[in-house]
């Protein structure tokens, strides 16, 4: 994780003078037996770092603990409440605004962080200052651009997309044996009630065997291009 956390100094940020900060939000939850608990945090950090570099923005350190309650019955998972995550995002944005950085791009690596949508919507009633990224359309475009074989519904957790991004940006985190973890459960109507344990024994829903570093690079290239529209709305060019 050290390579994914900014090493910028105050002088660096003074020279940069960015009007938008980039905040990766991940999770600390099970990702089967062959991916780290920090998988979502690493994914969010890789995307955030690429965007901050490409657009010369203020990169923040990642939020690692978030809302992983659907994984609660699987070893290693640690969560905070939605109210706590909401409050943390609000506090970060208020601090940024006070220091002259009014825009915030939240790069979310965990689908269970539903509350991020609420905090962004509510904050933007005073004007567009926060953006949540990637949204469904961004992920769809990235999947098409990278030629992923599995759909978003099939590739829910620890599958082709996440493994590809890790193989591209942090291959040492993908442990031997991941190829045998494919698990199919595309229909999950009671996920909020039963949690992940209701649909997978080993924690994976998707086909990690399809992941490649080449797909990961194509995903990243597409995502950083898609970020431009979001950044324009929250004042990255001001």
PDB file of N, CA and C in Angstrom, residues 199-235:
ATOM      1  N   UNK A 199     -24.879 -16.630  -0.740  1.00  0.00           N
ATOM      2  CA  UNK A 199     -24.682 -16.887  -2.169  1.00  0.00           C
ATOM      3  C   UNK A 199     -23.309 -17.436  -2.535  1.00  0.00           C
ATOM      4  N   UNK A 200     -22.383 -17.453  -1.588  1.00  0.00           N
ATOM      5  CA  UNK A 200     -21.063 -17.979  -1.887  1.00  0.00           C
ATOM      6  C   UNK A 200     -20.433 -18.550  -0.624  1.00  0.00           C
ATOM      7  N   UNK A 201     -19.805 -19.713  -0.769  1.00  0.00           N
ATOM      8  CA  UNK A 201     -19.165 -20.352   0.377  1.00  0.00           C
ATOM      9  C   UNK A 201     -17.775 -19.789   0.619  1.00  0.00           C
ATOM     10  N   UNK A 202     -17.015 -19.550  -0.462  1.00  0.00           N
ATOM     11  CA  UNK A 202     -15.630 -19.108  -0.291  1.00  0.00           C
ATOM     12  C   UNK A 202     -15.457 -17.603  -0.482  1.00  0.00           C
ATOM     13  N   UNK A 203     -16.547 -16.859  -0.710  1.00  0.00           N
ATOM     14  CA  UNK A 203     -16.468 -15.406  -0.731  1.00  0.00           C
ATOM     15  C   UNK A 203     -16.378 -14.746  -2.088  1.00  0.00           C
ATOM     16  N   UNK A 204     -16.211 -15.528  -3.153  1.00  0.00           N
ATOM     17  CA  UNK A 204     -16.089 -14.974  -4.498  1.00  0.00           C
ATOM     18  C   UNK A 204     -17.390 -15.172  -5.265  1.00  0.00           C
ATOM     19  N   UNK A 205     -17.812 -14.132  -6.001  1.00  0.00           N
ATOM     20  CA  UNK A 205     -18.886 -14.263  -6.979  1.00  0.00           C
ATOM     21  C   UNK A 205     -18.358 -13.665  -8.277  1.00  0.00           C
ATOM     22  N   UNK A 206     -18.006 -14.513  -9.208  1.00  0.00           N
ATOM     23  CA  UNK A 206     -17.403 -14.072 -10.455  1.00  0.00           C
ATOM     24  C   UNK A 206     -16.400 -15.092 -10.954  1.00  0.00           C
ATOM     25  N   UNK A 207     -15.624 -14.694 -11.963  1.00  0.00           N
ATOM     26  CA  UNK A 207     -14.660 -15.615 -12.582  1.00  0.00           C
ATOM     27  C   UNK A 207     -13.262 -14.994 -12.577  1.00  0.00           C
ATOM     28  N   UNK A 208     -12.592 -15.082 -11.451  1.00  0.00           N
ATOM     29  CA  UNK A 208     -11.236 -14.523 -11.383  1.00  0.00           C
ATOM     30  C   UNK A 208     -10.265 -15.172 -12.366  1.00  0.00           C
ATOM     31  N   UNK A 209     -10.570 -16.374 -12.817  1.00  0.00           N
ATOM     32  CA  UNK A 209      -9.692 -17.063 -13.768  1.00  0.00           C
ATOM     33  C   UNK A 209      -9.566 -16.302 -15.083  1.00  0.00           C
ATOM     34  N   UNK A 210     -10.494 -15.388 -15.369  1.00  0.00           N
ATOM     35  CA  UNK A 210     -10.478 -14.627 -16.619  1.00  0.00           C
ATOM     36  C   UNK A 210      -9.623 -13.361 -16.524  1.00  0.00           C
ATOM     37  N   UNK A 211      -9.169 -13.017 -15.347  1.00  0.00           N
ATOM     38  CA  UNK A 211      -8.429 -11.777 -15.155  1.00  0.00           C
ATOM     39  C   UNK A 211      -7.049 -11.806 -15.789  1.00  0.00           C
ATOM     40  N   UNK A 212      -6.656 -10.687 -16.410  1.00  0.00           N
ATOM     41  CA  UNK A 212      -5.313 -10.539 -16.972  1.00  0.00           C
ATOM     42  C   UNK A 212      -4.823  -9.113 -16.748  1.00  0.00           C
ATOM     43  N   UNK A 213      -3.524  -8.944 -16.748  1.00  0.00           N
ATOM     44  CA  UNK A 213      -2.942  -7.612 -16.589  1.00  0.00           C
ATOM     45  C   UNK A 213      -3.294  -6.716 -17.766  1.00  0.00           C
ATOM     46  N   UNK A 214      -3.389  -7.296 -18.954  1.00  0.00           N
ATOM     47  CA  UNK A 214      -3.735  -6.516 -20.143  1.00  0.00           C
ATOM     48  C   UNK A 214      -5.138  -5.928 -20.016  1.00  0.00           C
ATOM     49  N   UNK A 215      -6.072  -6.722 -19.529  1.00  0.00           N
ATOM     50  CA  UNK A 215      -7.421  -6.211 -19.295  1.00  0.00           C
ATOM     51  C   UNK A 215      -7.402  -5.114 -18.229  1.00  0.00           C
ATOM     52  N   UNK A 216      -6.573  -5.306 -17.213  1.00  0.00           N
ATOM     53  CA  UNK A 216      -6.470  -4.307 -16.164  1.00  0.00           C
ATOM     54  C   UNK A 216      -5.988  -2.967 -16.690  1.00  0.00           C
ATOM     55  N   UNK A 217      -5.009  -2.978 -17.578  1.00  0.00           N
ATOM     56  CA  UNK A 217      -4.515  -1.727 -18.167  1.00  0.00           C
ATOM     57  C   UNK A 217      -5.596  -1.059 -18.999  1.00  0.00           C
ATOM     58  N   UNK A 218      -6.319  -1.842 -19.782  1.00  0.00           N
ATOM     59  CA  UNK A 218      -7.390  -1.279 -20.603  1.00  0.00           C
ATOM     60  C   UNK A 218      -8.508  -0.706 -19.742  1.00  0.00           C
ATOM     61  N   UNK A 219      -8.831  -1.378 -18.650  1.00  0.00           N
ATOM     62  CA  UNK A 219      -9.817  -0.852 -17.709  1.00  0.00           C
ATOM     63  C   UNK A 219      -9.371   0.496 -17.163  1.00  0.00           C
ATOM     64  N   UNK A 220      -8.116   0.575 -16.744  1.00  0.00           N
ATOM     65  CA  UNK A 220      -7.590   1.801 -16.166  1.00  0.00           C
ATOM     66  C   UNK A 220      -7.562   2.934 -17.181  1.00  0.00           C
ATOM     67  N   UNK A 221      -7.173   2.652 -18.406  1.00  0.00           N
ATOM     68  CA  UNK A 221      -7.149   3.672 -19.452  1.00  0.00           C
ATOM     69  C   UNK A 221      -8.550   4.230 -19.699  1.00  0.00           C
ATOM     70  N   UNK A 222      -9.534   3.354 -19.732  1.00  0.00           N
ATOM     71  CA  UNK A 222     -10.917   3.792 -19.951  1.00  0.00           C
ATOM     72  C   UNK A 222     -11.428   4.622 -18.790  1.00  0.00           C
ATOM     73  N   UNK A 223     -11.140   4.185 -17.573  1.00  0.00           N
ATOM     74  CA  UNK A 223     -11.651   4.884 -16.395  1.00  0.00           C
ATOM     75  C   UNK A 223     -11.058   6.285 -16.272  1.00  0.00           C
ATOM     76  N   UNK A 224      -9.768   6.421 -16.513  1.00  0.00           N
ATOM     77  CA  UNK A 224      -9.175   7.752 -16.377  1.00  0.00           C
ATOM     78  C   UNK A 224      -9.710   8.695 -17.442  1.00  0.00           C
ATOM     79  N   UNK A 225     -10.037   8.170 -18.618  1.00  0.00           N
ATOM     80  CA  UNK A 225     -10.655   9.005 -19.652  1.00  0.00           C
ATOM     81  C   UNK A 225     -12.064   9.409 -19.251  1.00  0.00           C
ATOM     82  N   UNK A 226     -12.822   8.491 -18.672  1.00  0.00           N
ATOM     83  CA  UNK A 226     -14.192   8.780 -18.251  1.00  0.00           C
ATOM     84  C   UNK A 226     -14.249   9.811 -17.129  1.00  0.00           C
ATOM     85  N   UNK A 227     -13.189   9.882 -16.340  1.00  0.00           N
ATOM     86  CA  UNK A 227     -13.180  10.810 -15.212  1.00  0.00           C
ATOM     87  C   UNK A 227     -13.237  12.264 -15.645  1.00  0.00           C
ATOM     88  N   UNK A 228     -12.828  12.557 -16.860  1.00  0.00           N
ATOM     89  CA  UNK A 228     -12.763  13.943 -17.330  1.00  0.00           C
ATOM     90  C   UNK A 228     -14.107  14.650 -17.222  1.00  0.00           C
ATOM     91  N   UNK A 229     -15.179  13.983 -17.599  1.00  0.00           N
ATOM     92  CA  UNK A 229     -16.505  14.609 -17.560  1.00  0.00           C
ATOM     93  C   UNK A 229     -16.926  14.940 -16.136  1.00  0.00           C
ATOM     94  N   UNK A 230     -16.623  14.055 -15.198  1.00  0.00           N
ATOM     95  CA  UNK A 230     -16.956  14.292 -13.799  1.00  0.00           C
ATOM     96  C   UNK A 230     -16.145  15.466 -13.241  1.00  0.00           C
ATOM     97  N   UNK A 231     -14.879  15.495 -13.570  1.00  0.00           N
ATOM     98  CA  UNK A 231     -14.009  16.554 -13.064  1.00  0.00           C
ATOM     99  C   UNK A 231     -14.408  17.919 -13.611  1.00  0.00           C
ATOM    100  N   UNK A 232     -14.828  17.959 -14.857  1.00  0.00           N
ATOM    101  CA  UNK A 232     -15.246  19.241 -15.435  1.00  0.00           C
ATOM    102  C   UNK A 232     -16.437  19.818 -14.691  1.00  0.00           C
ATOM    103  N   UNK A 233     -17.315  18.961 -14.215  1.00  0.00           N
ATOM    104  CA  UNK A 233     -18.527  19.423 -13.524  1.00  0.00           C
ATOM    105  C   UNK A 233     -18.222  20.010 -12.152  1.00  0.00           C
ATOM    106  N   UNK A 234     -17.164  19.537 -11.503  1.00  0.00           N
ATOM    107  CA  UNK A 234     -16.878  20.013 -10.152  1.00  0.00           C
ATOM    108  C   UNK A 234     -15.713  21.003 -10.112  1.00  0.00           C
ATOM    109  N   UNK A 235     -15.335  21.516 -11.265  1.00  0.00           N
ATOM    110  CA  UNK A 235     -14.425  22.647 -11.283  1.00  0.00           C
ATOM    111  C   UNK A 235     -12.956  22.354 -11.340  1.00  0.00           C
TER     112      UNK A 235
END
